[in-house]
Coordinates of C-alpha atoms in Angstrom, one line a residue:
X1 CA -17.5 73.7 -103.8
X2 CA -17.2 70.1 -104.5
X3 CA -19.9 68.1 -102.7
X4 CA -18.5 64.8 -100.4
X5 CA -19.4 62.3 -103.2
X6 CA -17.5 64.1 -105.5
X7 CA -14.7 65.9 -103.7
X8 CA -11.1 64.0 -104.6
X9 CA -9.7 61.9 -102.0
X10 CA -6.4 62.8 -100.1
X11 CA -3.2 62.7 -103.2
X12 CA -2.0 59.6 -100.4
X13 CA -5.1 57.7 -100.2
X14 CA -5.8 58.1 -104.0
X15 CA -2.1 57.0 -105.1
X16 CA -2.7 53.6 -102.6
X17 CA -6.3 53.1 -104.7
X18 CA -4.4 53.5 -108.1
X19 CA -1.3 51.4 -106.0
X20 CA -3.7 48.7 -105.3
X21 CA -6.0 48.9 -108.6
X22 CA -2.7 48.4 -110.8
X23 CA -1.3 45.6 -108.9
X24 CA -4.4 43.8 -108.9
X25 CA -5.0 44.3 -112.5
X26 CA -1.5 43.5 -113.2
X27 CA -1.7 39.8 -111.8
X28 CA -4.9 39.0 -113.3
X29 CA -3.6 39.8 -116.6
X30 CA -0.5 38.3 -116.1
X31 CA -2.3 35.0 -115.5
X32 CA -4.2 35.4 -118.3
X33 CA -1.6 36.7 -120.6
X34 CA 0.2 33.6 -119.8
X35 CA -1.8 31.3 -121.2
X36 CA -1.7 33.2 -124.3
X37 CA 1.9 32.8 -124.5
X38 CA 1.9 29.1 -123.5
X39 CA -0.8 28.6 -126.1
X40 CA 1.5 29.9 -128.6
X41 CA 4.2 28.3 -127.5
X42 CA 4.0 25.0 -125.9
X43 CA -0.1 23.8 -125.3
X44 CA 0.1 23.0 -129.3
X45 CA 2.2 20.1 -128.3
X46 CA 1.7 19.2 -124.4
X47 CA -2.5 18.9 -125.3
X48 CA -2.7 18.6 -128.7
X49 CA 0.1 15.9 -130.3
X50 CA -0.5 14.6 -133.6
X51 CA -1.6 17.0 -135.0
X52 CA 0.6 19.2 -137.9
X53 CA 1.8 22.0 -136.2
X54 CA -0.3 25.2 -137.4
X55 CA -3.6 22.6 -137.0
X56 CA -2.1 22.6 -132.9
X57 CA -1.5 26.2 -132.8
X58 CA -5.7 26.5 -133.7
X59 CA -6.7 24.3 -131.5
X60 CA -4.5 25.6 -128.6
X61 CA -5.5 29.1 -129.7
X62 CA -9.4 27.7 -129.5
X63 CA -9.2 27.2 -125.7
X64 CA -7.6 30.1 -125.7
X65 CA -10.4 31.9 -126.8
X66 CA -12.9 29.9 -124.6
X67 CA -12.0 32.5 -121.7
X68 CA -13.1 35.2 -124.0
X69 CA -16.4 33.4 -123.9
X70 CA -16.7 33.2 -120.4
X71 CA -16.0 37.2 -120.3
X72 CA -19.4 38.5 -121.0
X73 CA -20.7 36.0 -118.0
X74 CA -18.6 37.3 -115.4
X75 CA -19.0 40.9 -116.3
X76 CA -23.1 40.2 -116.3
X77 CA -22.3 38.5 -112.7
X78 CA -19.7 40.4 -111.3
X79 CA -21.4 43.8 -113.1
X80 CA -24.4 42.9 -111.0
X81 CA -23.4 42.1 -107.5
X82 CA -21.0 44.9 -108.3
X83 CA -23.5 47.6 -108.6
X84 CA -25.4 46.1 -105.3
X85 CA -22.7 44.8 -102.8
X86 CA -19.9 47.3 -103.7
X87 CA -16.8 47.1 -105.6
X88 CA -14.3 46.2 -103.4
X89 CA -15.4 42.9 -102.2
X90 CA -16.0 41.4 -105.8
X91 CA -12.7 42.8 -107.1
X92 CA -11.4 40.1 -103.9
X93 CA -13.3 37.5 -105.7
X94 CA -11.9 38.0 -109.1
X95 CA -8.3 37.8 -107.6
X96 CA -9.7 34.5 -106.3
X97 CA -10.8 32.6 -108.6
X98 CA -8.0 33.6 -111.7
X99 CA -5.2 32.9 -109.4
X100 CA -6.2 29.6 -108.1
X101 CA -7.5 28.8 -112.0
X102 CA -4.1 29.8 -113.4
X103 CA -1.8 27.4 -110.4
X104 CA -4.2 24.6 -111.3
X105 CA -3.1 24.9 -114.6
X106 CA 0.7 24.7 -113.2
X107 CA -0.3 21.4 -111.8
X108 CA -1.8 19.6 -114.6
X109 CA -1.5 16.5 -116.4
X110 CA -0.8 16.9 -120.2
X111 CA -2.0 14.8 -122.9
X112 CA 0.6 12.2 -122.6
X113 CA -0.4 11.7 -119.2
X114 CA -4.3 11.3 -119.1
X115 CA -5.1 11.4 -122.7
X116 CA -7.9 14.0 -123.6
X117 CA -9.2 14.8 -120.4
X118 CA -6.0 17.1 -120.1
X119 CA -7.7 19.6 -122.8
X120 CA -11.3 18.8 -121.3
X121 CA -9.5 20.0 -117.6
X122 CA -7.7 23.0 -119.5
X123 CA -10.2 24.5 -121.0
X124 CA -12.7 24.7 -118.2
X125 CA -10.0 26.3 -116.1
X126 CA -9.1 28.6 -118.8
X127 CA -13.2 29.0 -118.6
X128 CA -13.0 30.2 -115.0
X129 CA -10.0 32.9 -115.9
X130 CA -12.1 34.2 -118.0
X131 CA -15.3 34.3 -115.7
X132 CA -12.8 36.4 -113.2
X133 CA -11.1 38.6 -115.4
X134 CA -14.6 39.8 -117.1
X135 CA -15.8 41.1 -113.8
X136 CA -12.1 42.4 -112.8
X137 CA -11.9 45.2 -115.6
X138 CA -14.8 47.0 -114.6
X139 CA -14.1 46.8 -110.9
X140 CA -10.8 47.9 -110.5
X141 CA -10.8 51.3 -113.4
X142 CA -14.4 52.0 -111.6
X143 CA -12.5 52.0 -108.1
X144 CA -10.1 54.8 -109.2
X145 CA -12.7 56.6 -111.1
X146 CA -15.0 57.1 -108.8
X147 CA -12.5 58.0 -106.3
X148 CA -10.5 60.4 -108.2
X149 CA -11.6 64.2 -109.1
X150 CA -13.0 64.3 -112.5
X151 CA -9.9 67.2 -114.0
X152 CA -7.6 64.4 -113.8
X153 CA -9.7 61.2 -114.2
X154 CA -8.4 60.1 -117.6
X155 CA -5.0 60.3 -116.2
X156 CA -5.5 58.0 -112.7
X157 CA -8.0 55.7 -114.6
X158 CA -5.6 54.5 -117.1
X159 CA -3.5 53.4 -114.3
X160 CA -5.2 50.1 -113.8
X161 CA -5.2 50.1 -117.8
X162 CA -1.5 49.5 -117.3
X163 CA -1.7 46.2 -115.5
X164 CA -2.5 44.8 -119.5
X165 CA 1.6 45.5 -120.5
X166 CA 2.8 44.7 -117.0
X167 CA 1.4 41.6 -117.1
X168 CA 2.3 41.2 -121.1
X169 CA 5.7 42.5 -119.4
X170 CA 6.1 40.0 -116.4
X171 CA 4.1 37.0 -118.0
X172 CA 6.2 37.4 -121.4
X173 CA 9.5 38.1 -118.6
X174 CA 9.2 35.1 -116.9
X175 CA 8.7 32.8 -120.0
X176 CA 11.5 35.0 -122.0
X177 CA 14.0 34.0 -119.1
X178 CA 13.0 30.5 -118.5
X179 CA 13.2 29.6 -122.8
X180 CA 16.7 31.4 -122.4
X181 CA 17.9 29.3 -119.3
X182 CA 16.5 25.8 -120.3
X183 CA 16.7 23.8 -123.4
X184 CA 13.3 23.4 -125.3
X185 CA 13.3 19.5 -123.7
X186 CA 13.3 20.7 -120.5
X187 CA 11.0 23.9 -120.7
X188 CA 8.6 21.7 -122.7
X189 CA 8.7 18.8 -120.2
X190 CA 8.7 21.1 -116.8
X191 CA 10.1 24.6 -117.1
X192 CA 6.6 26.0 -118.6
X193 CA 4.6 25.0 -115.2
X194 CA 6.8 27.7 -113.3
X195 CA 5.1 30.8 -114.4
X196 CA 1.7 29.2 -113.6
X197 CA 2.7 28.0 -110.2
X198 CA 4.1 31.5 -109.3
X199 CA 0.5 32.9 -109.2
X200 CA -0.2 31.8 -106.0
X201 CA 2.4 34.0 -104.4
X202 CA 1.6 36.9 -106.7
X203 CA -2.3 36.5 -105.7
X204 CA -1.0 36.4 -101.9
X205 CA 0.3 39.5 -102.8
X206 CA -2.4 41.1 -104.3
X207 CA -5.3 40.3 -102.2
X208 CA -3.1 41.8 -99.4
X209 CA -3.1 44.9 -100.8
X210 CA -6.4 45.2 -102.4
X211 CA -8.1 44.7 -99.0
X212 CA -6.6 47.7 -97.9
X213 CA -8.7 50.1 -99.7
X214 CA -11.6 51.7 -99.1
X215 CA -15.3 51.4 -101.0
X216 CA -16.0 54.0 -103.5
X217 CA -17.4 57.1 -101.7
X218 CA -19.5 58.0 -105.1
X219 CA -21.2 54.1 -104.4
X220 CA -21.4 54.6 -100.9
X221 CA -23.5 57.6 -101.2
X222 CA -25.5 56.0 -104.0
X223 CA -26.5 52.5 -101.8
X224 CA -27.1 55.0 -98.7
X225 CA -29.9 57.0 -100.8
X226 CA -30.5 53.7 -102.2
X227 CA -31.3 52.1 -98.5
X228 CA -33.0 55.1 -97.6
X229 CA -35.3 54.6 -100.1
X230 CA -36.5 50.9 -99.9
X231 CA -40.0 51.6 -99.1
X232 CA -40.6 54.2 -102.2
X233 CA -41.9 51.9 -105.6
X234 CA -39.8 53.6 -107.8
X235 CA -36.6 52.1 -106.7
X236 CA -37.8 48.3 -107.2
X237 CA -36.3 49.4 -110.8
X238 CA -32.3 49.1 -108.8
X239 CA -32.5 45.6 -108.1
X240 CA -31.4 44.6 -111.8
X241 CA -28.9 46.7 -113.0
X242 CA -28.8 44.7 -115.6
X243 CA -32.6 45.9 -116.9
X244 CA -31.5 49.7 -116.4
X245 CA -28.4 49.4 -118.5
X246 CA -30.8 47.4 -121.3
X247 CA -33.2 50.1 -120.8
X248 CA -31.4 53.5 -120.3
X249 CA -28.3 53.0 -121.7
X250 CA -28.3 50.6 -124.6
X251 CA -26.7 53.0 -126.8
X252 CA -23.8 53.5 -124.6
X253 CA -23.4 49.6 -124.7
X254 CA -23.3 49.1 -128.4
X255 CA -21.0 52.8 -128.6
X256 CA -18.1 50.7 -126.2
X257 CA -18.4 47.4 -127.9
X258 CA -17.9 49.1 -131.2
X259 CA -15.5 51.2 -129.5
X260 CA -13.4 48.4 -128.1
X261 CA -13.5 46.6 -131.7
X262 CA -9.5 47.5 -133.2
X263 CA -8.4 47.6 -129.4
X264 CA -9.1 44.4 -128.5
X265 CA -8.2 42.7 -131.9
X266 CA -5.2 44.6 -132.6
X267 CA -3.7 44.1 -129.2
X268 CA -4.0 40.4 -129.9
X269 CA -2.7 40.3 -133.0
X270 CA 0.1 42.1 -131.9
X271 CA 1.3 40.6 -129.3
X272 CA -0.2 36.7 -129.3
X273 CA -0.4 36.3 -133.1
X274 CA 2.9 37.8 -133.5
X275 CA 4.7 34.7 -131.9
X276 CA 3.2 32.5 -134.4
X277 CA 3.6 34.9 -137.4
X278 CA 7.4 36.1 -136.4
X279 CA 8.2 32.0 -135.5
X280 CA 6.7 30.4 -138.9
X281 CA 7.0 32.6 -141.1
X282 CA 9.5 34.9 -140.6
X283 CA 12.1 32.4 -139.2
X284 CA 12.7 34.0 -135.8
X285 CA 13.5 32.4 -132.5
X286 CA 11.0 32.2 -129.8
X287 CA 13.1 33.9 -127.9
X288 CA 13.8 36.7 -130.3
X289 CA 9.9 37.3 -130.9
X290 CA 9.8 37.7 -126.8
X291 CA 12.3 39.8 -126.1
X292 CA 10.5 42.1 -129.0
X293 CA 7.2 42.0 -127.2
X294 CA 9.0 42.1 -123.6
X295 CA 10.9 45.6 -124.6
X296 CA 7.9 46.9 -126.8
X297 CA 5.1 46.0 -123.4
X298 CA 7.7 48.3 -121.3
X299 CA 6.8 51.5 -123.8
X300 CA 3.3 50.8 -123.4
X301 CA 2.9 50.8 -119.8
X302 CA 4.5 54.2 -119.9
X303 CA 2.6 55.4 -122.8
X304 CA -0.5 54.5 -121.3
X305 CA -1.0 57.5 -118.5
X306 CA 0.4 60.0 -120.9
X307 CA -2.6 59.0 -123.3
X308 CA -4.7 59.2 -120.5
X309 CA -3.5 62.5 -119.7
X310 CA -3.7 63.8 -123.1
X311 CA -7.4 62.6 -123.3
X312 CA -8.3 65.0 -119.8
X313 CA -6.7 67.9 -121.9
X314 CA -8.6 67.3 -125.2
X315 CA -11.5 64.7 -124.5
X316 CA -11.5 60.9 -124.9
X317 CA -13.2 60.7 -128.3
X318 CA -9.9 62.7 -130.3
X319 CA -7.6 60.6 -128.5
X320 CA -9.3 57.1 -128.8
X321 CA -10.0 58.0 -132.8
X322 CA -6.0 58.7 -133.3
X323 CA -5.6 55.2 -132.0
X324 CA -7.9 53.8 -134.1
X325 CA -6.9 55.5 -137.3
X326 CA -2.8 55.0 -136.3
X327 CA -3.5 51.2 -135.7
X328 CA -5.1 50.9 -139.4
X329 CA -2.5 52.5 -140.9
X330 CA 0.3 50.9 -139.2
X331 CA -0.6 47.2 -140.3
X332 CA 1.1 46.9 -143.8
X333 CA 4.2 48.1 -142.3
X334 CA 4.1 46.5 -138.9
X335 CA 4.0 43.3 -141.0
X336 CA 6.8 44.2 -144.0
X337 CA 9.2 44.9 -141.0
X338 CA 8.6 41.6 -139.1
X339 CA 9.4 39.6 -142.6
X340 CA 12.9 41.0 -142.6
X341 CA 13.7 38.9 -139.4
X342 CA 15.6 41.7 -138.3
X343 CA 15.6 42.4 -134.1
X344 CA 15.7 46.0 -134.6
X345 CA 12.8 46.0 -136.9
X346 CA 10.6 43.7 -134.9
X347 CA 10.7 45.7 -131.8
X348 CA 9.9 48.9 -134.1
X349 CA 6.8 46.7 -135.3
X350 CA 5.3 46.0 -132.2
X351 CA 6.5 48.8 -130.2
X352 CA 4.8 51.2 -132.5
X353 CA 1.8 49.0 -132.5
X354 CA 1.4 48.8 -128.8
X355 CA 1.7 52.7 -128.6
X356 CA -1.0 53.4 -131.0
X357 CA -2.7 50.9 -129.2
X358 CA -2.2 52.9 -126.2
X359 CA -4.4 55.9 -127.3
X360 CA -7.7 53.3 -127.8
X361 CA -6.7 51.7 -124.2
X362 CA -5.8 54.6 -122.1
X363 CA -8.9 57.1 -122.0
X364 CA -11.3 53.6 -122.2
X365 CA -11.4 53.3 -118.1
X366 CA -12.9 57.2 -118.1
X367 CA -14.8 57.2 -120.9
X368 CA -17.2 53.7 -120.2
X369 CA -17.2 54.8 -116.7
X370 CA -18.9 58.1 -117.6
X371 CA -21.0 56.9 -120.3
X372 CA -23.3 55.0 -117.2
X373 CA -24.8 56.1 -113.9
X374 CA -23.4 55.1 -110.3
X375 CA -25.9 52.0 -110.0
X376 CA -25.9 50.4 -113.1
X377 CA -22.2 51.5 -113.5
X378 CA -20.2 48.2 -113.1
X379 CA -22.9 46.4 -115.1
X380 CA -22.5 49.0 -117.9
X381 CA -19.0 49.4 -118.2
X382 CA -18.8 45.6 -118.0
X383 CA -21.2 44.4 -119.9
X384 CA -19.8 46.5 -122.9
X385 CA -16.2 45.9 -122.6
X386 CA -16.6 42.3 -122.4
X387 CA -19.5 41.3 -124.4
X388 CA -16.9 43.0 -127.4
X389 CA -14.4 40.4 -126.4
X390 CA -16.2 37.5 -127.9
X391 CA -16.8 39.2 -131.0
X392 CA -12.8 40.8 -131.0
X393 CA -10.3 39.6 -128.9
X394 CA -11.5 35.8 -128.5
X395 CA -11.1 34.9 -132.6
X396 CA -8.3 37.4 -133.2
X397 CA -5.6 35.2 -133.1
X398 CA -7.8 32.0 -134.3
X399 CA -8.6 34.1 -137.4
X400 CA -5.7 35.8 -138.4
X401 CA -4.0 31.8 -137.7
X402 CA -6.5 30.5 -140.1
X403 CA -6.1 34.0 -142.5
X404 CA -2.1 33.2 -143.0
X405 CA -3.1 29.1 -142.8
X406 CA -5.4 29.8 -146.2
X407 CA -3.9 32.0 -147.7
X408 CA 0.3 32.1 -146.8
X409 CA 0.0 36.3 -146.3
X410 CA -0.3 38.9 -144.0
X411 CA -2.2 41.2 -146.4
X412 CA -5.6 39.8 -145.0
X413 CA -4.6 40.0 -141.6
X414 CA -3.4 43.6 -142.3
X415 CA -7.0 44.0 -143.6
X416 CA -8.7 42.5 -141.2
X417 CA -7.2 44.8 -138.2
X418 CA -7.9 47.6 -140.7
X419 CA -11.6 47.0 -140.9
X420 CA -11.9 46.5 -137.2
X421 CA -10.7 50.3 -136.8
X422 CA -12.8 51.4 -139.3
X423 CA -16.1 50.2 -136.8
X424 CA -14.5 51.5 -133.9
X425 CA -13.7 55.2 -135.6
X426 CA -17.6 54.7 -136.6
X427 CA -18.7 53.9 -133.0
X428 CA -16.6 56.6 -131.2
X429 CA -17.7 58.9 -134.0
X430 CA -21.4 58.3 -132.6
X431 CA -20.6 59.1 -128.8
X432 CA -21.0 61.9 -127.0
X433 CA -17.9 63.5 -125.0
X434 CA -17.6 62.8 -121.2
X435 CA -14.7 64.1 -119.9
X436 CA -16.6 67.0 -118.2
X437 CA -18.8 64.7 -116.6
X438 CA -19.4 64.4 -113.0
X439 CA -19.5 60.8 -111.5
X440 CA -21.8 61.2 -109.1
X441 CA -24.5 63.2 -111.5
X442 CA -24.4 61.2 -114.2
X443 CA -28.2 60.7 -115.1
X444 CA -30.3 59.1 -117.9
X445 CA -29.1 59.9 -121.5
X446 CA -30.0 63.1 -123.5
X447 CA -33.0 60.9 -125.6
X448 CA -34.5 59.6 -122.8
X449 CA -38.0 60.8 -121.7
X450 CA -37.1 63.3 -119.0
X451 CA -40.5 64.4 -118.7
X452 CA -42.6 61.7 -118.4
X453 CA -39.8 59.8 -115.8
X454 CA -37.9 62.5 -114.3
X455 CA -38.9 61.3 -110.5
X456 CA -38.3 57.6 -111.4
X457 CA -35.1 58.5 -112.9
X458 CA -33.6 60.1 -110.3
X459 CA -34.1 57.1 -107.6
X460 CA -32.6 54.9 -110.7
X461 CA -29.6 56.7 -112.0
X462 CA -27.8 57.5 -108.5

């Protein structure tokens, strides 16, 4: 018999979790999806003039990655209040602080206006998105984990994985329509500030129905025992989660930043790089390169939860390394069908791409989340998913930019995403699989000195 920590909620109460996890999820990468597609699109000119065009694109794609570099701050923040205070309430925050960063971008001044303190302003907002969303990931696919029954977890967990493509899908939507309804003068001048200003209803939204759910029963148990225990020495070790992680579970950090390597850089190259590639050098329309990654983001959100069902049949590793491996291979031909120019072809490209994709993204939520115990959780999951981001998706773009800049081809970009899922095979390879694991009993790792620490461990792994 299941015990209370780990019995599965109610199938109603669980589908509003996922409900609300998704939605949340959904609108923080929507706003910072956004920005990726601006960059691409318009910030070259509106906070960079002068400069030749592919020179803008770098230096719009620089701020860019500047929120990748606030990442691995807010999940060492977030991760750490997280794993003290509860999920719930810093999942709020998160919602918080992206949307009002991403309207204040809606509202400001461009270059023209107030010279260079327009890309001073832009990039510390973009640094505040970036604070957010690196404490939002590990939040919301921790909230559904740790609620749902562990048969199934791979499956409800990639749920908030989804929010990625439907933000691609709404954030790529809403500009898709507004380039297809305005002339380039007028979406240049005022038309891009729309999708920016409509995050402050979409956050409205959200924060409505993310205050509806409940804690995590699995970290309401843990802080109980943890209360309950104030007085005994050996759980002074819980007040940094941060130093338990480093401690316990250093492996398992280096394992999901290796792991997250080819997901994170081949997502971005897919579907941010792919409006500079398709637009410069294989003479397609804006539009035409957004409508290929709006149809091809629609396949991925529903490839996502079969992935993530596949991977609670036949474990997360098998699943995450046919990602991998598909995402290598794929890049010469993702890249001979885009130079045709044809439509057909570059949906085919990306769509493909994003589905491979897919198998790296879906079983992630489970597999960090059982790689770490309940009270260093957040911080673990966090801390390794984003501190990956500087080193993956942050440059991605600026380096495969500067890759077809120097050399006029996609063969090194091709070999770039190709050695990326080389490391991750490598680091997935080196884990252990975790689909069988229980949440809520989820202890110190099989080298650690059980012997020696066994009563310690037990107040400092709950």
């Amino acid at each position: 018999m299941s015990s209370p920590a780990t019995a599965p909620p109610p199938p109603a109460n669980l589908k509003r979790i996922v409900t609300a996890s998704l939605i949340g999820t959904t609108i923080e990468w929507y706003d910072f999806f956004l920005y990726g597609s601006a960059a691409a699109l318009v910030f070259n000119k509106l906070f960079f003039p002068g400069s030749d065009p592919l020179v803008g694109t770098l230096l719009s794609f620089l701020t860019y990655a500047v929120g990748f570099a606030a990442r691995p701050l807010g999940a060492l923040v977030f991760g750490h209040y997280g794993d003290r205070i509860g999920r719930k309430k810093l999942l709020v925050l998160s919602l918080l602080m992206m949307g009002g960063a991403t309207f204040a971008i809606g509202l400001l001044p461009t270059h023209a206006t107030i010279g260079t303190a327009a890309p001073v302003l832009l990039t510390v907002l973009r640094l505040v998105q970036g604070f957010a969303l690196g404490g939002e990931w590990g939040g919301a696919v921790l909230l559904v984990s740790e609620h749902g029954d562990a048969r199934r977890r791979g499956f409800w967990a990639s749920w908030p994985q989804t929010g990625a493509p439907a933000g691609q899908l709404l954030a790529t939507g809403v500009l898709s329509l507004l380039t297809a309804v305005l002339s380039d003068a007028a979406f240049g001048s005022w038309g891009w500030r729309i999708p920016f200003l409509l995050s402050g209803v979409l956050v409205i939204v959200g924060l409505w129905i993310r205050l509806s759910v409940d804690e995590s029963p699995v970290f309401k148990q843990a802080l109980a025992q943890a209360e309950a225990r104030k007085t005994d020495r050996a759980a002074e070790a819980e007040t940094l989660p941060l130093v338990a992680v480093l401690r316990h579970h250093w492996r398992d950090v280096l394992i999901a930043m290796g792991a997250r390597m080819a997901e994170n850089i081949s997502y971005y190259v897919i579907t941010a790089f792919i409006l500079v590639y398709a637009t410069t050098s294989a003479g397609v329309s804006k539009q035409t390169a957004l409508n290929a990654v709006l149809i091809a983001s629609a396949v991925h959100f529903v490839v996502i939860p079969a992935w993530g069902a596949l991977s609670d049949r036949i474990g997360r590793r098998p699943v995450y390394v046919m990602g991998a491996v598909g995402v290598g291979l794929w890049m010469f031909p993702f890249f001979s069908l885009i130079d045709t120019g044809g439509f057909g072809n570059l949906i085919l490209a990306v769509t493909v791409g994003l589905v491979l994709h897919g198998a790296m993204y879906a079983p992630q939520a489970a597999f960090f989340s059982e790689m770490f115990a309940t009270r260093m959780r957040y911080s673990g999951a966090s801390i390794g998913a984003q501190f990956a981001s500087v080193a993956a998706g942050a440059p991605a773009p600026l380096i495969a930019t500067a890759l077809l800049a120097d050399y006029g081809s996609s063969t090194p970009i091709a070999l770039y995403v190709i050695a990326a899922a080389v490391l991750t095979v490598v680091a997935v390879a080196a884990a252990k699989e975790t689909r069988h694991r229980d949440l809520a009993d989820v202890a110190l790792p099989a080298d650690a000195d059980r012997t020696t620490a066994a009563p310690a461990a037990d107040a400092r792994t709950i």
